[in-house]
Short mmCIF file of C-alpha atoms and ligand atoms in Angstrom, two decimals:
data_model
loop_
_atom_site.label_atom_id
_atom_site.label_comp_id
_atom_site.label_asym_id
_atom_site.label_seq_id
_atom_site.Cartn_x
_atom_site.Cartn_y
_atom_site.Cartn_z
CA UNK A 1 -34.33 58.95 -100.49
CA UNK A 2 -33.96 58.99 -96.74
CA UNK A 3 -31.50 56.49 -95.71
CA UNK A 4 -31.41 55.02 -91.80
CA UNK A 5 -27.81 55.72 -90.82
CA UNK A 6 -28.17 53.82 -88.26
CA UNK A 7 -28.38 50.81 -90.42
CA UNK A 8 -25.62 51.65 -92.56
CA UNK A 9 -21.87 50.70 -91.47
CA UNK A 10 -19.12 52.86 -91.79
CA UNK A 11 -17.03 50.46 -93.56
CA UNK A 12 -13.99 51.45 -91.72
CA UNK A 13 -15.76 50.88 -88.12
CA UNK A 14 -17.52 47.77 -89.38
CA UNK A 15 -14.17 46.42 -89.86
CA UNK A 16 -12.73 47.10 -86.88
CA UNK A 17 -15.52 46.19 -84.59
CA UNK A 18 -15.71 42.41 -86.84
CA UNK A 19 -11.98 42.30 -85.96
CA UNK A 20 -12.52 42.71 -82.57
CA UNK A 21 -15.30 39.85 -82.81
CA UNK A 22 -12.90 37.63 -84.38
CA UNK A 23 -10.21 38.17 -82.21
CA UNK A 24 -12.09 37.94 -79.08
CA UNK A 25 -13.44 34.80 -80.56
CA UNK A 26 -10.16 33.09 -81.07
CA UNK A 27 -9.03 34.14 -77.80
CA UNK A 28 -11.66 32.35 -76.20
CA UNK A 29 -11.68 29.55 -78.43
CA UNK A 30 -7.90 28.86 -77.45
CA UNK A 31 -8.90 29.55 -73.43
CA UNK A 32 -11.48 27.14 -73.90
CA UNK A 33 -9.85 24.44 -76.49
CA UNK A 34 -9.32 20.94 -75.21
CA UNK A 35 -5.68 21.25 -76.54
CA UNK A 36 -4.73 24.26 -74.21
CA UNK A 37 -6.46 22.06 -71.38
CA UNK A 38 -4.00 19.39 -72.25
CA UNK A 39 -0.80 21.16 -72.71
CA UNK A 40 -1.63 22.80 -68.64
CA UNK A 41 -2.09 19.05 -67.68
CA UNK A 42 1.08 17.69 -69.79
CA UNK A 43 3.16 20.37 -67.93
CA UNK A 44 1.67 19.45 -64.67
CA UNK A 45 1.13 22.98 -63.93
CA UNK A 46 -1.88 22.87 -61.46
CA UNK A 47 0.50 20.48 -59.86
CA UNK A 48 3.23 22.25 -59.67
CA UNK A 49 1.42 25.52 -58.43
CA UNK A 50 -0.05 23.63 -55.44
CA UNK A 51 3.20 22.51 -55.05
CA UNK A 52 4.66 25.78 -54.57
CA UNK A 53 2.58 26.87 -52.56
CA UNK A 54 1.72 23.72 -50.40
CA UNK A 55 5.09 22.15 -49.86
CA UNK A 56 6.79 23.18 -46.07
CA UNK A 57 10.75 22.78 -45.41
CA UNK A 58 11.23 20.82 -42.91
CA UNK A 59 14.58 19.35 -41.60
CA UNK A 60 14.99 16.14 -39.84
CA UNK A 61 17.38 14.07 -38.06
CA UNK A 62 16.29 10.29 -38.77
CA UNK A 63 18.55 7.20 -37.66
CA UNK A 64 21.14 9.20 -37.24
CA UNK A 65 21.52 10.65 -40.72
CA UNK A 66 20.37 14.83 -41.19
CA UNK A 67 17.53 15.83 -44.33
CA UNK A 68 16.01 18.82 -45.60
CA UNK A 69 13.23 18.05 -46.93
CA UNK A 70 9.59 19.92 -48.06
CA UNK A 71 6.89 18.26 -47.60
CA UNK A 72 2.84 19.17 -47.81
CA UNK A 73 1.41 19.80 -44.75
CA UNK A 74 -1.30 17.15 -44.25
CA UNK A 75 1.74 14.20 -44.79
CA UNK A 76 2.06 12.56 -41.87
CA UNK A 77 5.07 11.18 -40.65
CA UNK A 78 4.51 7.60 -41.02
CA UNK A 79 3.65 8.79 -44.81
CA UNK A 80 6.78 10.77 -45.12
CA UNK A 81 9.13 7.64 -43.92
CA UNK A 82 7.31 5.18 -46.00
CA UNK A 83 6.22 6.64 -48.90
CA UNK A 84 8.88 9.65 -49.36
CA UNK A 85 11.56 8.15 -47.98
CA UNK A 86 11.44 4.09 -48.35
CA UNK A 87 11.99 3.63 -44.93
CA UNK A 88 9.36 0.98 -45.19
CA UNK A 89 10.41 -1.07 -41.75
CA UNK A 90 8.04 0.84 -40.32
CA UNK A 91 4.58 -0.52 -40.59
CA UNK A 92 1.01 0.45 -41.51
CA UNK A 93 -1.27 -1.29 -39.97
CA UNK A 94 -4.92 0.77 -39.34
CA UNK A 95 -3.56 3.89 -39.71
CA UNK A 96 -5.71 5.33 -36.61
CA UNK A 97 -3.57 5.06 -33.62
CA UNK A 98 -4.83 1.89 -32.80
CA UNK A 99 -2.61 -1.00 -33.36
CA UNK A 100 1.00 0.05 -32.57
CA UNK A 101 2.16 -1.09 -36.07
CA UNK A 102 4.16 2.28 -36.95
CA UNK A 103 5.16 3.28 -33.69
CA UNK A 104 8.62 5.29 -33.90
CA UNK A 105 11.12 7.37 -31.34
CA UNK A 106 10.96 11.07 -31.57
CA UNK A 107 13.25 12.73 -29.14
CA UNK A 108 13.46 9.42 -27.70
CA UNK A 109 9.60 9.15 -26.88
CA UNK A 110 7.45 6.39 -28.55
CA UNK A 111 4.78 7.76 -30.82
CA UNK A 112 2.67 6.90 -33.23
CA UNK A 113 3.68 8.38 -36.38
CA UNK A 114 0.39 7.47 -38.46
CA UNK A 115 -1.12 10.28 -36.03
CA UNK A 116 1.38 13.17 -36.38
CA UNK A 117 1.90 15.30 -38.79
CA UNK A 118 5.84 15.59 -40.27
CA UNK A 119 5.94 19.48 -40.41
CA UNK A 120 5.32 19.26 -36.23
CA UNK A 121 8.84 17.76 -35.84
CA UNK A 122 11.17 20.17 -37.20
CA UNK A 123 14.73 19.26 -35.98
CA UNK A 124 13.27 16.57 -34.21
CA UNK A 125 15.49 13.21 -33.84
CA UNK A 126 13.58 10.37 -35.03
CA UNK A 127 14.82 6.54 -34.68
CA UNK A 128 13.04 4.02 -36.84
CA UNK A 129 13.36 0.00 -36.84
CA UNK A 130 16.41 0.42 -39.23
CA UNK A 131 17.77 2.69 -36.84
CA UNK A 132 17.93 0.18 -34.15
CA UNK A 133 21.39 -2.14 -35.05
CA UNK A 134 24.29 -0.59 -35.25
CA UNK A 135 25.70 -1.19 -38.23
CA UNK A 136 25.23 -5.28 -38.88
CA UNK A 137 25.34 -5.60 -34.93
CA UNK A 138 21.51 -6.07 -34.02
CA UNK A 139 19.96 -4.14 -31.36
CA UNK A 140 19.74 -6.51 -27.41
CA UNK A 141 15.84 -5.94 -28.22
CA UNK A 142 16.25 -7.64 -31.82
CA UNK A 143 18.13 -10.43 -30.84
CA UNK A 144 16.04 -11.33 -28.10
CA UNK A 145 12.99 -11.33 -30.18
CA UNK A 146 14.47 -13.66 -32.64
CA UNK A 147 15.61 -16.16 -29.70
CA UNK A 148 12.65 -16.13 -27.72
CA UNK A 149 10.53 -16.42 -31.34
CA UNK A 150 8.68 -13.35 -30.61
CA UNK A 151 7.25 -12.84 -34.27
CA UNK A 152 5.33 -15.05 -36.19
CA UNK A 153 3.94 -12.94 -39.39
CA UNK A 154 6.41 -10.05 -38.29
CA UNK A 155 4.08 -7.20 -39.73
CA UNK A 156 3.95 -6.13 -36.06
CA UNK A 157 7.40 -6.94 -35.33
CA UNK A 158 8.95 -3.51 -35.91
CA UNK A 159 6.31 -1.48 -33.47
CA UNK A 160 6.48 -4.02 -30.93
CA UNK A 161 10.62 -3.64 -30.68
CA UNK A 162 10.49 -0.21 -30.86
CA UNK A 163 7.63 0.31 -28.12
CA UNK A 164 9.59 -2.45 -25.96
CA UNK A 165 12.47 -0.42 -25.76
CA UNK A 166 10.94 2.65 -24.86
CA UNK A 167 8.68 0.27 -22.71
CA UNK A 168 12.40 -0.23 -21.14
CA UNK A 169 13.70 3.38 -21.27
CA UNK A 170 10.73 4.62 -19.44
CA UNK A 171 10.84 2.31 -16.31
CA UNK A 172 7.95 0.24 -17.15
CA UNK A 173 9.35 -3.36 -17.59
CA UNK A 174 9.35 -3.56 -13.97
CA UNK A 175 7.13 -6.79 -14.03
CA UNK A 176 5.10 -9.09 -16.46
CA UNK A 177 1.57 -7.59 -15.66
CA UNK A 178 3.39 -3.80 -16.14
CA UNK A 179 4.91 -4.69 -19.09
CA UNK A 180 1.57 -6.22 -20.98
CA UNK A 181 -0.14 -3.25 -19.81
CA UNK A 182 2.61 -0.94 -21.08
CA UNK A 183 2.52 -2.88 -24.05
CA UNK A 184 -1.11 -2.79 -25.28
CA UNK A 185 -0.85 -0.40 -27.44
CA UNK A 186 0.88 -2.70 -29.82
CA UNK A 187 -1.13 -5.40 -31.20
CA UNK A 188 0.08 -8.69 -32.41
CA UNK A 189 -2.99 -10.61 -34.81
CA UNK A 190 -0.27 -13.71 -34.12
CA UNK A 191 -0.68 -13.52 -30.42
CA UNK A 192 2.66 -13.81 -29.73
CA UNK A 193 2.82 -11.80 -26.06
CA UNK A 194 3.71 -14.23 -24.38
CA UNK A 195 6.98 -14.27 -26.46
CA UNK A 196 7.41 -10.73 -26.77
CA UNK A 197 7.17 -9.99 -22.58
CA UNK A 198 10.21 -12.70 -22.02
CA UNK A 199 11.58 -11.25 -24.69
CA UNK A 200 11.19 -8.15 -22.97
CA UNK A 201 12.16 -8.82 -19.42
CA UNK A 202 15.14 -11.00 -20.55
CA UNK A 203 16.51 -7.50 -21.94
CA UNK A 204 15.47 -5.65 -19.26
CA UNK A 205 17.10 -8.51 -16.67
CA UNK A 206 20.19 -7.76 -19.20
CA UNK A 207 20.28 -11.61 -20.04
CA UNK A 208 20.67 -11.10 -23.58
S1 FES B 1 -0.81 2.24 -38.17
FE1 FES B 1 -0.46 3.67 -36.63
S2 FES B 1 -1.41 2.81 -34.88
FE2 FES B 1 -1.94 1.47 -36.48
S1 FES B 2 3.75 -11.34 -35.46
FE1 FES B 2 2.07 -11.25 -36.79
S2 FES B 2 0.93 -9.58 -36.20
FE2 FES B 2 2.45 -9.78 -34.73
#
């Protein structure tokens, strides 16, 4: 009787090639198993590979005080003082360059630090609202905004100080009308300009 060979296994290749199968099976099966899913998640690895790769050193003078620090690159630096490093005087208000809320010193110039990114500053010296006293001593700029009530919610408070003594620094608190218009970048909701330019030009008249 004719027999089709090709039909027939040879029992010893048969086995091997159903081994194979079933071990290409259960390697997929554990690629593809919820549980091996989970496990990557528990250990945070995606996390921790973008992290590798995505986090920049970056060192920093701020308030005096140095850090080393990595951070990704898309943090900005009003981001990396609240967020990363509590330094929560500084405020965020639209978080578009528009209402003077987390303006800082870096280098000594006023920015605002919603609209730069941290990883552009390296070594730069940054001075935030807590920055500002020394020690319990308040700043001239502080106490004059407390006697001339120049808050009234405060959330403001901190970007108008630290754009009115830049405002000073730069030579443009020369008059009332100069400093309002060297002061509109900072908006108060309160409306308490009035308050804030005597505030202003008693420090600049050194009356404080
Ligand atoms: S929060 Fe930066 S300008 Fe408003
Ligand atoms: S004091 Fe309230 S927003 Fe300025």
């Amino acid at each position: 009787m004719l027999e089709n060979k090709s039909l027939v296994e040879d029992p010893k290749k048969g086995s091997s090639r159903r081994d194979f199968l079933k071990k290409s099976s259960v390697i997929t099966a554990i690629a593809l198993t919820p549980a091996a899913a989970v496990k990557a998640s528990d250990l945070r690895l995606d996390e921790k590979f973008s992290d590798a790769i995505e986090q920049m050193p970056l060192s920093l003078q701020i308030n005096g005080q140095p850090y080393q620090l990595k951070v990704e690159p898309c943090t900005t630096l009003l981001d990396l003082l609240r967020e990363k490093l509590k330094l929560t005087g500084t405020k965020k208000g639209c978080d578009q360059g528009q209402c003077g809320a987390c303006t800082v010193h870096i280098d000594g110039v006023r920015t605002n630090s919603c609209l730069t990114l941290a990883v552009m500053h390296e070594g730069a010296k940054i001075t935030t609202i807590e920055g500002l006293a020394d020690g319990r001593k308040l700043h001239p700029m502080q106490e004059a905004f407390i006697k001339h009530d120049a808050l009234q919610c405060g959330y403001c408070t901190p970007g108008q100080i630290m754009s009115a003594v830049a405002c000073i620094q730069e030579g443009h608190a020369n008059s009332e009308m100069e400093i309002r218009e060297f002061m509109s970048g900072n908006i108060c909701r309160c409306g308490a300009y009035a308050n804030i330019v005597n505030a202003i030009q008693e420090v600049k008249g050194g009356r404080s």
